[in-house]
PDB file of C-alpha atoms and ligand atoms in Angstrom:
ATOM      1  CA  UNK A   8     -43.388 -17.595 -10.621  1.00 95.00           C
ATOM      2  CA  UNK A   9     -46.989 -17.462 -12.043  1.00 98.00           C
ATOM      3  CA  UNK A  10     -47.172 -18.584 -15.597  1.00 98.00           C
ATOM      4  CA  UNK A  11     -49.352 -16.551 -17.845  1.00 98.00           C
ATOM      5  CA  UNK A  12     -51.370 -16.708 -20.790  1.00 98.00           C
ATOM      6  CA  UNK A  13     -52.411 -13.577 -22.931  1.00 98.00           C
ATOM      7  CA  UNK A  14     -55.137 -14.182 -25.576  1.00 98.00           C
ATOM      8  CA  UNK A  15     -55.514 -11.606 -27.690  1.00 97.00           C
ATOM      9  CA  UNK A  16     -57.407 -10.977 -30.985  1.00 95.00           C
ATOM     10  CA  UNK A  17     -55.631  -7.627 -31.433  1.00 94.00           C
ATOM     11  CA  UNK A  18     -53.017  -5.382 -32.095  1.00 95.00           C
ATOM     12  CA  UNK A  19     -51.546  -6.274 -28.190  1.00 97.00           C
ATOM     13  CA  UNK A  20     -50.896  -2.880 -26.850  1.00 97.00           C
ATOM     14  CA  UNK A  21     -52.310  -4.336 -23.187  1.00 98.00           C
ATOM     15  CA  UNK A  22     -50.225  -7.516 -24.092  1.00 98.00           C
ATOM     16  CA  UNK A  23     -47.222  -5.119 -24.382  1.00 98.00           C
ATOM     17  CA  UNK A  24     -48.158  -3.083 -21.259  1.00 96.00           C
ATOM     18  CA  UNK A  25     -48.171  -6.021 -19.253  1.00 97.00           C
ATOM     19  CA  UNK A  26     -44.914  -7.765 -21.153  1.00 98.00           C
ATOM     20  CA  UNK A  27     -43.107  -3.508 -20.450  1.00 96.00           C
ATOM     21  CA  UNK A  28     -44.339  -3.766 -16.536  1.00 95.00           C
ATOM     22  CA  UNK A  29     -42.929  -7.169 -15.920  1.00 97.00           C
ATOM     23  CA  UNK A  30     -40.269  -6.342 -17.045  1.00 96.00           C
ATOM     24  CA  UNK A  31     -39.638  -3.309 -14.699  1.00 94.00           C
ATOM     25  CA  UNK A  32     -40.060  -5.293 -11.998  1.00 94.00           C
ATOM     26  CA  UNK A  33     -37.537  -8.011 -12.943  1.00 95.00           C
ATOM     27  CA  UNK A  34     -36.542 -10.358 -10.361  1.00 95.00           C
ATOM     28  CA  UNK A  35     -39.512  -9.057  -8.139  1.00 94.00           C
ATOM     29  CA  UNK A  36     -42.332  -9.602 -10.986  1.00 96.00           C
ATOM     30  CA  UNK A  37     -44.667 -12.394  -9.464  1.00 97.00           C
ATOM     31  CA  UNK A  38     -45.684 -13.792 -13.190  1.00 98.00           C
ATOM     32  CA  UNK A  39     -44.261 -14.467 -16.658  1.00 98.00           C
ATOM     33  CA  UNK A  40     -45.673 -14.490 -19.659  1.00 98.00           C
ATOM     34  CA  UNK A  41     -45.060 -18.038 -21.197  1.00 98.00           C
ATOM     35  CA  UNK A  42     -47.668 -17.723 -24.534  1.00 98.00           C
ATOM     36  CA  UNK A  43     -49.812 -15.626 -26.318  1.00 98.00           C
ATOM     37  CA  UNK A  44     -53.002 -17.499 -27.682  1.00 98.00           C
ATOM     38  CA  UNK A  45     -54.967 -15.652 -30.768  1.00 97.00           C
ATOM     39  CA  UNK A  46     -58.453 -17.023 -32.811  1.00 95.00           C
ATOM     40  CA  UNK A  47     -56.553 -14.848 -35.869  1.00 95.00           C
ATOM     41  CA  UNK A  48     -53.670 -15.612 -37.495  1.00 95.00           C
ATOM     42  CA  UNK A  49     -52.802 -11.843 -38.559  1.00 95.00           C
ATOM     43  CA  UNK A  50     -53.271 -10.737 -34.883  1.00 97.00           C
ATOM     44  CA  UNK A  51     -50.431  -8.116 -33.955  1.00 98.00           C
ATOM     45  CA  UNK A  52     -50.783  -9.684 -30.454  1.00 98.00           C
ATOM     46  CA  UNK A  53     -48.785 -12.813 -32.459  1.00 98.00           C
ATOM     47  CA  UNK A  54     -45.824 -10.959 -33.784  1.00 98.00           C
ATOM     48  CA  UNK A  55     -45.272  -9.300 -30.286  1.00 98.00           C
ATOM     49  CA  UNK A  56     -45.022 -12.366 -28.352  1.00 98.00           C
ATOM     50  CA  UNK A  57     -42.623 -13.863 -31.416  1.00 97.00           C
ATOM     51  CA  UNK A  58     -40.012 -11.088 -31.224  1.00 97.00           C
ATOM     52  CA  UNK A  59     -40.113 -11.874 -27.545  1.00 97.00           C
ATOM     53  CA  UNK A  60     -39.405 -15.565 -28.021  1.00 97.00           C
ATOM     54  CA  UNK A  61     -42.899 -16.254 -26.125  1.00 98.00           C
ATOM     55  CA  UNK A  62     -44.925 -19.305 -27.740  1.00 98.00           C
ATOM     56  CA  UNK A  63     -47.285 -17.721 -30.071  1.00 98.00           C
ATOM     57  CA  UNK A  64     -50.379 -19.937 -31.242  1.00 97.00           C
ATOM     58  CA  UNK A  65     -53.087 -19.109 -33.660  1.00 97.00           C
ATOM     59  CA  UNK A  66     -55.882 -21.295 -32.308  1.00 95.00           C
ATOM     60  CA  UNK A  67     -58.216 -21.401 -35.543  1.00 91.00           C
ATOM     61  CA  UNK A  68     -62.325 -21.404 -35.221  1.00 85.00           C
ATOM     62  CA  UNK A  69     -62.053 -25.074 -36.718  1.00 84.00           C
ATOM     63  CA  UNK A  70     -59.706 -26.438 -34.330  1.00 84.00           C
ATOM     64  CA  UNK A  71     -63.052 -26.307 -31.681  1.00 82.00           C
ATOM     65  CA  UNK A  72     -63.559 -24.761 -28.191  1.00 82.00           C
ATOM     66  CA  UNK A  73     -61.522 -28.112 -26.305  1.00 92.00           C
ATOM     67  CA  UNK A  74     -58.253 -26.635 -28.626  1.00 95.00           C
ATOM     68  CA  UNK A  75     -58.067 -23.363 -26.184  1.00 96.00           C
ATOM     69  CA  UNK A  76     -57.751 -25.495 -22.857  1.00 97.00           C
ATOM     70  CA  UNK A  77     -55.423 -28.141 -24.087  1.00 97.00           C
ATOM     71  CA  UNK A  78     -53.421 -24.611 -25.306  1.00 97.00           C
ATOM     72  CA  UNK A  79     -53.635 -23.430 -21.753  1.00 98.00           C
ATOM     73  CA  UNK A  80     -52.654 -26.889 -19.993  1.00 98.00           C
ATOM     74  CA  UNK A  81     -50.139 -27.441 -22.546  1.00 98.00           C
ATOM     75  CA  UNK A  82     -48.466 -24.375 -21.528  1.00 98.00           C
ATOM     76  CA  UNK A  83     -49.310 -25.086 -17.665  1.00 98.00           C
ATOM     77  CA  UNK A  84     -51.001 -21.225 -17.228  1.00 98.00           C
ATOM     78  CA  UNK A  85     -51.762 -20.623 -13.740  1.00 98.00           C
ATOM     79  CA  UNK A  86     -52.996 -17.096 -15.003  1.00 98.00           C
ATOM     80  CA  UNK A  87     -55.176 -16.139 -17.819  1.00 98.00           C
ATOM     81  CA  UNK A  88     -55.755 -13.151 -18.980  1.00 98.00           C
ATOM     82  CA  UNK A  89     -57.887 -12.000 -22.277  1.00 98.00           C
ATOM     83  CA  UNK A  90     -56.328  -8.560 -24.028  1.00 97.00           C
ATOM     84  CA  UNK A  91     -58.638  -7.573 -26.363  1.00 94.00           C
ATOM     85  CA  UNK A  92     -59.925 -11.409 -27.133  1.00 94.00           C
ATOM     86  CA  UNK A  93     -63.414 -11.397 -29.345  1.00 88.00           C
ATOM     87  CA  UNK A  94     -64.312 -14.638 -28.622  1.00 88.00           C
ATOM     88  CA  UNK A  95     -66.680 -16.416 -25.805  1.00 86.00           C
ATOM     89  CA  UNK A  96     -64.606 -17.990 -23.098  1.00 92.00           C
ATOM     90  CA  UNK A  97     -65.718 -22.059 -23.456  1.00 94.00           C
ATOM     91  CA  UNK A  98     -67.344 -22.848 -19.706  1.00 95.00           C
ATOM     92  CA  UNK A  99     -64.930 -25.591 -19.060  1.00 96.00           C
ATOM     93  CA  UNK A 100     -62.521 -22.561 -19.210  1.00 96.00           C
ATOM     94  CA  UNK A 101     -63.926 -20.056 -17.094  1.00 96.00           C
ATOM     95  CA  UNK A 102     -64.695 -22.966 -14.428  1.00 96.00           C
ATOM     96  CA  UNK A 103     -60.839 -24.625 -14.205  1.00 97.00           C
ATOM     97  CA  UNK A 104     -59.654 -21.220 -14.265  1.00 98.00           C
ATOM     98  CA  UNK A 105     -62.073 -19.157 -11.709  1.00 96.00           C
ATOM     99  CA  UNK A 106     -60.196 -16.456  -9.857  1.00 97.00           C
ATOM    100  CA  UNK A 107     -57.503 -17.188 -12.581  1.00 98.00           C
ATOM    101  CA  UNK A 108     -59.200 -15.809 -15.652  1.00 98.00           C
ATOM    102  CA  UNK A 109     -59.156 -11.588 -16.056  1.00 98.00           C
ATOM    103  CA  UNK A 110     -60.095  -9.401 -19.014  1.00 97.00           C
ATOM    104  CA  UNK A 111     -60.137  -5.875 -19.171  1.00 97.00           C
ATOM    105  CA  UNK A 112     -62.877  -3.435 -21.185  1.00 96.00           C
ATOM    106  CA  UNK A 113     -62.983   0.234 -22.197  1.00 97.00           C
ATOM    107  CA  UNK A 114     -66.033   0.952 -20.132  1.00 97.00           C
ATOM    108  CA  UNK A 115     -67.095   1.640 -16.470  1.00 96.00           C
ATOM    109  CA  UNK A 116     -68.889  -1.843 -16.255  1.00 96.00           C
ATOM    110  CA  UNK A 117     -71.875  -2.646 -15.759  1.00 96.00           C
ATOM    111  CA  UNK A 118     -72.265   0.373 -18.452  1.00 97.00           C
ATOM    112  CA  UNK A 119     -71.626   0.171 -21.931  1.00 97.00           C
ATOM    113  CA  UNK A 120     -70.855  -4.014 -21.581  1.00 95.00           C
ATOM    114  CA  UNK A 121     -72.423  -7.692 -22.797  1.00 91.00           C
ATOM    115  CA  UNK A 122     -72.782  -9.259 -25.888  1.00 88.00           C
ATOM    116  CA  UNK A 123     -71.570  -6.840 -28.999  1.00 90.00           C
ATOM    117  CA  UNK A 124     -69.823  -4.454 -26.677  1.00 93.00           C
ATOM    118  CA  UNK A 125     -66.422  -4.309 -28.062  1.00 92.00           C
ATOM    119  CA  UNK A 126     -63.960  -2.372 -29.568  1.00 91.00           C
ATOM    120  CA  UNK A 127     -65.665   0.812 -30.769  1.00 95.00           C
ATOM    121  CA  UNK A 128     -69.134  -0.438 -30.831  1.00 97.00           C
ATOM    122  CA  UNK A 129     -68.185   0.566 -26.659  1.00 98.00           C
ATOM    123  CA  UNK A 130     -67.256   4.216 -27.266  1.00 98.00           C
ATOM    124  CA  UNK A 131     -70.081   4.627 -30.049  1.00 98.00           C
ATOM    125  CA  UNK A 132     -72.657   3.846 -27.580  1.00 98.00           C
ATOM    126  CA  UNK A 133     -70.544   6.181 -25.225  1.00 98.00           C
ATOM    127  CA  UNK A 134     -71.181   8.877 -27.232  1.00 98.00           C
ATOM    128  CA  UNK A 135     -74.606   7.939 -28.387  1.00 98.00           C
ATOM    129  CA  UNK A 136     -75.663   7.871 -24.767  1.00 98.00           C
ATOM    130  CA  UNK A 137     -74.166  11.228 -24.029  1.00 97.00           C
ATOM    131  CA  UNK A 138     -71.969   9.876 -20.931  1.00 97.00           C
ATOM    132  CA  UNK A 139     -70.154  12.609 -19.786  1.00 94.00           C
ATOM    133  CA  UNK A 140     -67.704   9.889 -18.252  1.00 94.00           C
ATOM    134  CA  UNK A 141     -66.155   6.458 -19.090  1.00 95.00           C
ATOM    135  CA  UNK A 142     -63.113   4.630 -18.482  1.00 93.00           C
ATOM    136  CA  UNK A 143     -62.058   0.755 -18.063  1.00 94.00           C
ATOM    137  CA  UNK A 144     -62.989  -1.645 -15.976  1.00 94.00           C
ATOM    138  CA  UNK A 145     -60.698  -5.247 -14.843  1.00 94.00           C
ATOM    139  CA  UNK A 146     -62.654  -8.059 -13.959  1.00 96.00           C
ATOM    140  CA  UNK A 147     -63.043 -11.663 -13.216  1.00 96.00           C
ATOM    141  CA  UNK A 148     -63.931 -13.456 -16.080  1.00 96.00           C
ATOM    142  CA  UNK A 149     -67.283 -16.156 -15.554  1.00 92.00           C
ATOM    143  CA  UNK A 150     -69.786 -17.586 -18.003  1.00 88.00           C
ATOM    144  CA  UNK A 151     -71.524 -13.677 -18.757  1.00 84.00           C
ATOM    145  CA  UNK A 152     -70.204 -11.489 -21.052  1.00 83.00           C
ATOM    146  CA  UNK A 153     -68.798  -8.929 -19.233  1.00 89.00           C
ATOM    147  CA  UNK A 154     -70.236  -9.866 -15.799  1.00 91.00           C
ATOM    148  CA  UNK A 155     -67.744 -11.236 -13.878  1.00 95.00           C
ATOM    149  CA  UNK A 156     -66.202  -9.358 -10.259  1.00 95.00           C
ATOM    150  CA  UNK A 157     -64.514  -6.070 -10.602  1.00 93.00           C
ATOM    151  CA  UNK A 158     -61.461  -5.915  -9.734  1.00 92.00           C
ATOM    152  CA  UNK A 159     -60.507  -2.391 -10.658  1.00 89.00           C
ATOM    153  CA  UNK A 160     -61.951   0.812 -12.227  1.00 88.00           C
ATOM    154  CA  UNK A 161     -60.758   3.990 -13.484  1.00 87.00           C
ATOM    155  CA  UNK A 162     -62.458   7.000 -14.610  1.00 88.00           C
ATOM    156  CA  UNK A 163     -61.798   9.045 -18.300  1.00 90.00           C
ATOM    157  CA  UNK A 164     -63.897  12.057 -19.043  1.00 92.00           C
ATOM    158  CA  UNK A 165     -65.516  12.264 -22.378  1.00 94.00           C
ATOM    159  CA  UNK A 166     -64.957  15.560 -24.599  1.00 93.00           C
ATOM    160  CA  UNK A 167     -67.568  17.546 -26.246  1.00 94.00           C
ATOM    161  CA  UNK A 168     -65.673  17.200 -29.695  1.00 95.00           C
ATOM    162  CA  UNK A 169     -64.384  13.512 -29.111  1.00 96.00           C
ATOM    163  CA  UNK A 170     -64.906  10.965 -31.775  1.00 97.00           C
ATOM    164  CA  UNK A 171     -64.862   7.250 -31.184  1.00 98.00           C
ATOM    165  CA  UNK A 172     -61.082   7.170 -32.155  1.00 97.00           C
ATOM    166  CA  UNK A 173     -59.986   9.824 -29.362  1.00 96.00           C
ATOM    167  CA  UNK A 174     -61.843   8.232 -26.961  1.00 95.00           C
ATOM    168  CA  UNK A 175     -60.768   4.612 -27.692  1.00 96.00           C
ATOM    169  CA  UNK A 176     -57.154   6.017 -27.256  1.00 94.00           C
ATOM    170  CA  UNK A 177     -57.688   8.030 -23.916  1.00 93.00           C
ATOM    171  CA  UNK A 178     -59.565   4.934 -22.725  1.00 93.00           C
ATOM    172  CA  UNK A 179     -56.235   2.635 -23.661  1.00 94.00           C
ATOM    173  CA  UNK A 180     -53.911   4.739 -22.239  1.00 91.00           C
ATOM    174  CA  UNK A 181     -55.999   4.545 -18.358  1.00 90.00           C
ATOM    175  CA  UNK A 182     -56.008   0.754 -19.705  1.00 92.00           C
ATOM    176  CA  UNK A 183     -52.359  -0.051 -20.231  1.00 92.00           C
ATOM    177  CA  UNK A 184     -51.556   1.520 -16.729  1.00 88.00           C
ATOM    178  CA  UNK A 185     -54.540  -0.301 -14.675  1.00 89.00           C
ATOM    179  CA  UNK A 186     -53.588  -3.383 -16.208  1.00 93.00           C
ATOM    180  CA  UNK A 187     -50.623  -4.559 -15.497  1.00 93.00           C
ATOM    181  CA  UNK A 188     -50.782  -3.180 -11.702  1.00 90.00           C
ATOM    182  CA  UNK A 189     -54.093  -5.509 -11.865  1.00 92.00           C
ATOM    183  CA  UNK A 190     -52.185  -8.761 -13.507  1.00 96.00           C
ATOM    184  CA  UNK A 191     -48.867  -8.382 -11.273  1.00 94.00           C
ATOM    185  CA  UNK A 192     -51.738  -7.814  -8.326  1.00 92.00           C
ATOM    186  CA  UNK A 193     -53.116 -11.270  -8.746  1.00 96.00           C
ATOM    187  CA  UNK A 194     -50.424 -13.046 -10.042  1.00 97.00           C
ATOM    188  CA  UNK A 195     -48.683 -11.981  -6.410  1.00 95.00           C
ATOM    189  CA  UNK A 196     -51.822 -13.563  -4.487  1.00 94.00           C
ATOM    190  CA  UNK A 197     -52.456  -9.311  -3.370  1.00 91.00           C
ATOM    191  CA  UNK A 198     -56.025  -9.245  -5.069  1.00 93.00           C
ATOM    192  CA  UNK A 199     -57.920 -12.469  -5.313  1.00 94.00           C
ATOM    193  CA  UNK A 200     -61.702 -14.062  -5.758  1.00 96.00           C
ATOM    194  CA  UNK A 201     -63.174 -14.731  -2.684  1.00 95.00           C
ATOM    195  CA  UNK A 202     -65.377 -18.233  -2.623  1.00 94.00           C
ATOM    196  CA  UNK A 203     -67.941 -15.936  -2.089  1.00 94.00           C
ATOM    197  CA  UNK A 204     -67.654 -14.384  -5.204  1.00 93.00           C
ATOM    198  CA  UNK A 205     -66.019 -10.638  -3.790  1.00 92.00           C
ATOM    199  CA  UNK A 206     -63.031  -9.462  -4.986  1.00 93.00           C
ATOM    200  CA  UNK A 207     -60.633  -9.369  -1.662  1.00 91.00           C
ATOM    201  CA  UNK A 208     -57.124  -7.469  -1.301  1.00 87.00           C
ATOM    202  CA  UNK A 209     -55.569  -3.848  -2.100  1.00 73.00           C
ATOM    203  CA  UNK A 210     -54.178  -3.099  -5.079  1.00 65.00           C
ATOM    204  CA  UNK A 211     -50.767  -1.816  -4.694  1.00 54.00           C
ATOM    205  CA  UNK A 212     -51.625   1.925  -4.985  1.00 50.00           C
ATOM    206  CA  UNK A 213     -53.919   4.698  -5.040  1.00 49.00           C
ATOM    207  CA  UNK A 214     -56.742   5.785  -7.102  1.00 52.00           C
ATOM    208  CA  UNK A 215     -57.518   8.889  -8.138  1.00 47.00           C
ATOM    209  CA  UNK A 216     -59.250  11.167  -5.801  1.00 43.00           C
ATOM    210  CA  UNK A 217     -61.680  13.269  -7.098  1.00 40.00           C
ATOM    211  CA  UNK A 218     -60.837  17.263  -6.574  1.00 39.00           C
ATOM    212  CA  UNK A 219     -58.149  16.226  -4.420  1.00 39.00           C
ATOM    213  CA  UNK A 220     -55.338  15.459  -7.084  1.00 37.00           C
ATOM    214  CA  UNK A 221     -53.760  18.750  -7.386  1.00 36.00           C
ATOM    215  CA  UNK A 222     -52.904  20.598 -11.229  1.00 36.00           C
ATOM    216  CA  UNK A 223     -52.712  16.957 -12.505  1.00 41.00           C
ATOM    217  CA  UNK A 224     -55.406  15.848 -15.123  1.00 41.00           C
ATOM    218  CA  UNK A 225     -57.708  14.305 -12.078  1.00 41.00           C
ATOM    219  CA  UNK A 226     -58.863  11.260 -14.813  1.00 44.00           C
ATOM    220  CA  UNK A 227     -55.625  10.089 -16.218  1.00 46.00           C
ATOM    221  CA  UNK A 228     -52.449   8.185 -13.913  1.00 45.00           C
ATOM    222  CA  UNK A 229     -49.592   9.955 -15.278  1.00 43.00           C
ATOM    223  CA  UNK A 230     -48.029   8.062 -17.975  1.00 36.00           C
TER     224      UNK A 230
HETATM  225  C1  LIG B  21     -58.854  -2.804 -25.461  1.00 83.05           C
HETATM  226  O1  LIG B  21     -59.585  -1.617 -25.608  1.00 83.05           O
HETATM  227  C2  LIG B  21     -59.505  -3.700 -24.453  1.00 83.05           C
HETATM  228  O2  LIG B  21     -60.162  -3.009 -23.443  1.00 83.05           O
HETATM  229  C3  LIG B  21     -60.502  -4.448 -25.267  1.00 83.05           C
HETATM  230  O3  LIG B  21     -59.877  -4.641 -26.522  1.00 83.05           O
HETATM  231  C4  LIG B  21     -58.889  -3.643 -26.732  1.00 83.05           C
HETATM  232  C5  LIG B  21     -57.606  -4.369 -26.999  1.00 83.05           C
HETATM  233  O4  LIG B  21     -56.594  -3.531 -27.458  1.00 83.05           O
HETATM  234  N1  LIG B  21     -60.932  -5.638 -24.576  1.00 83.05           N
HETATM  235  P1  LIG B  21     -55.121  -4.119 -27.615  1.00 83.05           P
HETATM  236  O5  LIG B  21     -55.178  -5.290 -28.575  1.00 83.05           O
HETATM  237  O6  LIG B  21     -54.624  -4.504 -26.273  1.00 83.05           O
HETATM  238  O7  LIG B  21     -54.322  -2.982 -28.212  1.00 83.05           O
END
């Protein structure tokens, strides 16, 4: 059983599609998730992981970047994995945890990534840009914002009339089903980093295809 760490800044709604999927698959989930690590102390992410009886740590700015991996070790994570976590991942980090370290973001990376991409700054520049398509991406975290080996993409369409609220919410929807198919994936040892740096495996089913999906919505997994 993989133990798993969720750092989250947020509200937790990946944090709680990953906690919901586990769960479904019971005695044949791969992974557990054994604490929830957040920079701020009012961080939804928090309470979620409390009502759960999962260790829930507010790791404070102060308590400097060596306080996140003695968190980590201190819990024994095999698998990290950032929901919605605003802060830079400390090198030391991202190298003992390599092939071990995913984050998800609301864009089809490379677009629409780096260094102030977050949150709605993402689907601003979305619109800004007049992309007539987005969607989220899971990858490999390493020492680049946003940079590291894709593990997964999945396509939304972007309305004429959509704000940066209605997309942020289509966008989280795709999210929270990629997700935890992604986490469960590489917890299982199905999807892993190659040494070489290529993401190697199958994901454990299909994505869309486009024009061939029938009367359903051909951008959204059915819920
Ligand atoms: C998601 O949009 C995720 O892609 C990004 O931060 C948001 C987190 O939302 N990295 P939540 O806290 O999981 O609800």
């Amino acid at each position: 059983m993989q133990r798993i760490a969720v750092l989250a800044s947020g509200g937790g709604s990946n944090l709680q599609a990953i906690l919901d999927h586990l769960d479904v698959l019971g005695d044949a989930s791969p992974a557990t998730v054994v604490a929830v690590l957040s920079d701020r102390t009012g961080a939804y992410a928090l309470e979620r992981a409390r009502r759960r009886g999962i260790s829930a740590v507010h790791l404070p700015r102060a308590a400097g970047e060596g306080a996140l991996e003695q968190a980590l070790v201190a819990h024994e994570a095999d698998l990290v994995v950032l929901a919605g976590y605003l802060r830079l991942i400390p090198a030391a980090v991202v190298r003992r945890w390599t092939g071990r370290l995913v984050n998800i973001h609301p864009s089809l990376l490379p677009a629409f990534g780096g260094h102030g991409m977050y949150g709605h700054h993402v689907h601003e520049a979305v619109l800004a840009a007049g992309a007539r398509l987005t969607g989220a991406t899971v990858h490999f975290v390493n020492e680049q914002f946003d940079r590291g080996a894709i593990v997964a993409q999945w396509p939304v369409p972007v309305h004429a009339d959509d704000t940066a609220d209605t997309l942020a919410e289509r966008v989280l929807r795709v999210e929270h089903r990629i997700y935890p198919w992604c986490v469960a994936a590489i917890a299982s040892g199905a999807v892993r980093l190659a040494d070489d740096g290529r993401v190697v495996g199958a994901l454990p089913y299909q994505f869309p295809r486009f024009g061939v999906e029938g009367p359903r919505h051909p951008f959204v997994p059915d819920a």
